[in-house]
Amino acid sequence: MRLRLEGIRLRREGFELNIPELEVGEGEFMTLLGPSGCGKTTTLRIIAGFERAEGRVFFDGEDVTKRPPYERNIGIVFQDYALFPHMTVFDNVAFGLRLRKLSKAEIEREVREVLSLVGLEGLENRYPEQLSGGQQQRVALARALIIRPRLLLLDEPLSNLDAKIRERLRGEVKRVQRELGVTTVYVTHDQEEAMAISDRIAVMKDGRIIQVGRPLELYYRPKDEFVARFLGTGNILLLEAKNGRACLGSLCFDTEGEGKVRVFFRPESVFIMQGEEADVVDYELLPGRMRLFLEVEGQRIVAERFIPELPFSPERVPKKVGVRVGDYLILSP
Amino acid sequence: MRAMVGRRFWVLLLLPSLLFLVLFFYYPIALILLDGLSWGSLSSVLANPYYRHVILFTIEQAIGSTVLTLLLGLPGAYLFAKYDFPGKRFLKALLTVPFVMPSIMVALGFILLFGRSGFITSLLGRDLGVLYSWKAILLAHAFYNFPVVVRMVSSLWARINPHYEEAAESLGARGFTLFRRVTLPMLYPAIFASSMLTFIFSFLSFAIPLILGGYRYGTIEVAIFTSIMTLLDFRTGAALAVLQMGLSFTFMYLYLKSLDAYSKAEEQRVLQRPRKLTLSDFRGLRGAGIVLYSLIVFLFILAPLLAVFYDSLTSSGHFTLKWYRHLFESSYNPIFGSDSLHAVIWTFVFGFSTVLLATLIALTMSYSSRRWDLPGKIIFDVLATLPLGSSAIIIGLGYIKAFHRPPLLLLGSPFLIIAAHTTIAYPFALRAVSAALKKVRPSLREAAMSLGASDLLAFLKVELPLAFGGIVVGAVFSFAMSVAELGATYMIYQPKYTTVTIAIYRYLGSRQFGPASAMAVVLMLVSMAGFLVIERTGEEVW
Ligand SMILES: Nc1ncnc2c1ncn2[C@@H]1O[C@H](COP(=O)(O)OP(=O)(O)OP(=O)(O)O)[C@@H](O)[C@H]1O
Ligand SMILES: [Mg+2]
């Protein structure tokens, strides 16, 4: 199913959500990424129909703005899972089917099927409080999927879990989504998670979508400083451009405009060689990699390289090194 | 269109409840205001030294009751917050008992304990002068309210992050200074809210001062009752009612504000584990304190009940069952103008009807309040809460005014009694139900709706089952209040519809304690059943 938002506006005290347009394609995994309070949950709730706003919501070209949530056929996984505490796992998962008046045998079969899809067999008779966080998360996913939703909405479904389980489960969410081919909108404020599972990401800030694109596109071609910084460590140099070139010492960049420009590049785009152009201010050893904090003409640059690529031994880091910048981008002012 | 109806279905559900409220609360109250809210009647009441004395006494005894209640409740709050000791569960259950005990029965118990030939009087060999004075009033009010103090204050005390106290200790605060400067200020919300509740309870108290206060110690509530029932002076009654309402609405407002502050403070989730005390700990001062306090609570709560029970089985010092035999006789009793069997039957009829109506009203109102998406929610909430600040006697007075002539000639009808009981009881049911509903996370309802449940279905299938304990507690409270109701019923009933509570009151008037006690034991059994139901729900009511 294709999801389309048009002219969404919602005003609250001290907050305004404004999404002129957003489209999620058939079977696409779209992630809303942004800092806390930027309006991710609100957007999701507008799509689900829990929140009223100006503008219109389309499912496959059909205007569903006026439809109540229970007629939209959407699956939602809430941040706190929202499992019904007075029902067993089986009853929780069967809830949506019972409302659809399926026969007992059918319900039984479907529940087994979806529980095996999320890898949760044999826990049917437990109550939510008797499950671990990860298991609860799977039940919530199963409950949302069993109604064969046209659209799957996930609001930070992994944020209550610890790091290890989070990584494993995000892979499973992605696998299940791909297997079923269900159009999905996923909310998170974890950029790594977003990069790992999304087809496309919409970066949000203060109630607006700043940029939409594929993960690598956003990572290497951010539209502005906010996106650049939000998606990981980045170097931004403020330079003066003359005749289509901006230089920092012997490091030169091609620019289109003249005057003040901001040059952006990722730490892994900085190559280290022998030389004298940059002072090594400090360094950190990461698993298999080294992060170097350099200074060129008074400006800081962060570089990151695999250890075998370094022209020196990690035991003996020189005071000065040479630098080259591979892939870079001139940020719009 | 279907969606509109689905989303605003609560309006349809709310209408009957609102209609009830307007007809059986706001209309009668408006008539009282119309009559009493005039310069002439107000100033003539205020110019009368007797009524000035009554108003002053009402406030004084409410303050006194609050202080006594705090003195009795705070040590318990400390013990409950800090320690786990053998018998704590039992003590906690015991503290729930006053919630369901009718005040007429407690008043009777006090008479049997402190009267001229009472148990305590004969035990000490002299009359303490408790009865028919302010002392009995204060004691009975403390009986009802000190469990509230224990509950609220201990709940907050157990939530004080131990790091605060430890930080203060590391800075040099110790002992009483530590308590006064650090711990006590954090307990203020609980102390203030429970004090306000005690104050309002005592301020609006009727049966206790009526029976235990004698001639000299009446509250405004009693004064309204006498001015109408014996002096037939409606003008003075209405003026007093207006004064009382003005004050009690103010107090009620303060109480609700303080309750907000309390709930906010209570939301903190750092629950300290109380220290487990073993039997060997009981040798020290702390153990002695716990034993002493448990003993006092035990005696204070059970003594009036035991006195009533004992008295129901004796006649001039000898064991007898004749009072109970009288209970099952269906012969006309001239003291209350009906027979005991019918009194029991009517008590149950009124009780169950009240439970049904009050629960329905509470459910529709809390559902609507949760779904309210139109302007004016605050007004609705205020309108729904105001009856909490009125009183039984004011309801009675209003009903006499409103329903004494066609087309609304309802005076003397059993339906009017049910309406009165419902009006008095539903705010408590509403509070119990909404408190339970508030604990249900909103995401659960949304999850149900995303799975295809309509709004009402989500309420019925998810929110309601999860709030079931609160609904049961509300129902038990409604039943207990209906069964115990004296003032309003007395003002609007006919002898045919005498209830157990009214029968006891009539017996007390003619100083027949034996049959009064046997009837009170019936009430006690009914209340005990309610108590057991509450215990079964596991819901924290105290
Ligand atoms: N029920 C509400 N009433 C009023 N304001 C709200 C409500 N819920 C959220 N807000 C405000 O709306 C703005 C957007 O909130 P939203 O929950 O959409 O943010 P979010 O991006 O999901 O943040 P987070 O990552 O913390 O979950 C915030 O400023 C928030 O304070
Ligand atoms: Mg959120």
XYZ file of N, CA and C and ligand atoms in Angstrom, chain A residues 12-15 34-43 51 79 155-156 187 189, ligand 1:
91
model
N 0.408 22.975 18.650
C 0.245 22.815 20.089
C 1.014 23.944 20.723
N 0.833 24.090 22.027
C 1.567 25.161 22.672
C 3.065 24.898 22.531
N 3.771 25.828 21.940
C 5.226 25.709 21.832
C 5.683 24.666 20.838
N 4.776 24.209 19.982
C 5.166 23.179 19.018
C 4.267 23.263 17.803
N 14.710 11.609 14.302
C 14.889 12.978 14.772
C 15.028 13.010 16.274
N 15.464 14.159 16.807
C 15.671 14.257 18.249
C 14.347 14.213 19.013
N 14.448 14.022 20.306
C 13.267 13.931 21.157
C 12.411 15.194 21.038
N 11.122 15.013 20.912
C 10.200 16.140 20.885
C 10.040 16.767 19.513
N 10.588 16.154 18.465
C 10.518 16.789 17.147
C 9.204 16.476 16.441
N 8.400 15.544 16.974
C 7.085 15.294 16.395
C 6.952 13.953 15.688
N 7.855 13.033 15.954
C 7.784 11.722 15.291
C 6.525 10.966 15.706
N 6.322 10.862 17.029
C 5.160 10.136 17.520
C 3.874 10.794 17.041
N 3.871 12.126 17.081
C 2.681 12.847 16.648
C 2.347 12.519 15.193
N 3.374 12.486 14.345
C 3.149 12.153 12.936
C 2.544 10.749 12.806
N -4.838 11.229 16.218
C -4.646 12.657 16.431
C -5.276 13.376 15.243
N 5.646 2.025 21.880
C 6.930 2.031 22.579
C 6.862 1.177 23.855
N 6.532 2.575 16.808
C 7.041 3.745 17.528
C 8.128 3.329 18.508
N 9.352 3.558 18.131
C 10.511 3.186 18.946
C 10.311 1.827 19.605
N 9.592 4.644 13.760
C 10.079 5.843 14.437
C 11.242 5.494 15.332
N 14.993 7.448 17.377
C 15.933 8.572 17.416
C 17.372 8.054 17.388
N -0.562 14.922 24.604
C 0.181 16.004 24.370
N -0.279 17.227 24.741
C 0.456 18.321 24.515
N 1.654 18.320 23.937
C 2.178 17.146 23.560
C 1.474 15.933 23.762
N 2.236 14.917 23.300
C 3.354 15.491 22.816
N 3.335 16.835 22.972
C 4.355 17.794 22.528
O 4.393 17.756 21.132
C 5.728 17.784 20.665
C 6.012 16.570 19.794
O 5.900 15.402 20.579
P 6.161 13.949 20.019
O 5.709 13.009 21.068
O 5.547 13.824 18.683
O 7.737 13.900 19.898
P 8.691 12.683 19.518
O 9.460 13.124 18.345
O 7.915 11.434 19.413
O 9.659 12.639 20.778
P 10.300 11.385 21.541
O 11.486 10.960 20.756
O 10.720 11.988 22.860
O 9.249 10.343 21.686
C 6.599 17.871 21.904
O 6.950 19.233 22.067
C 5.734 17.403 23.008
O 6.082 18.077 24.191
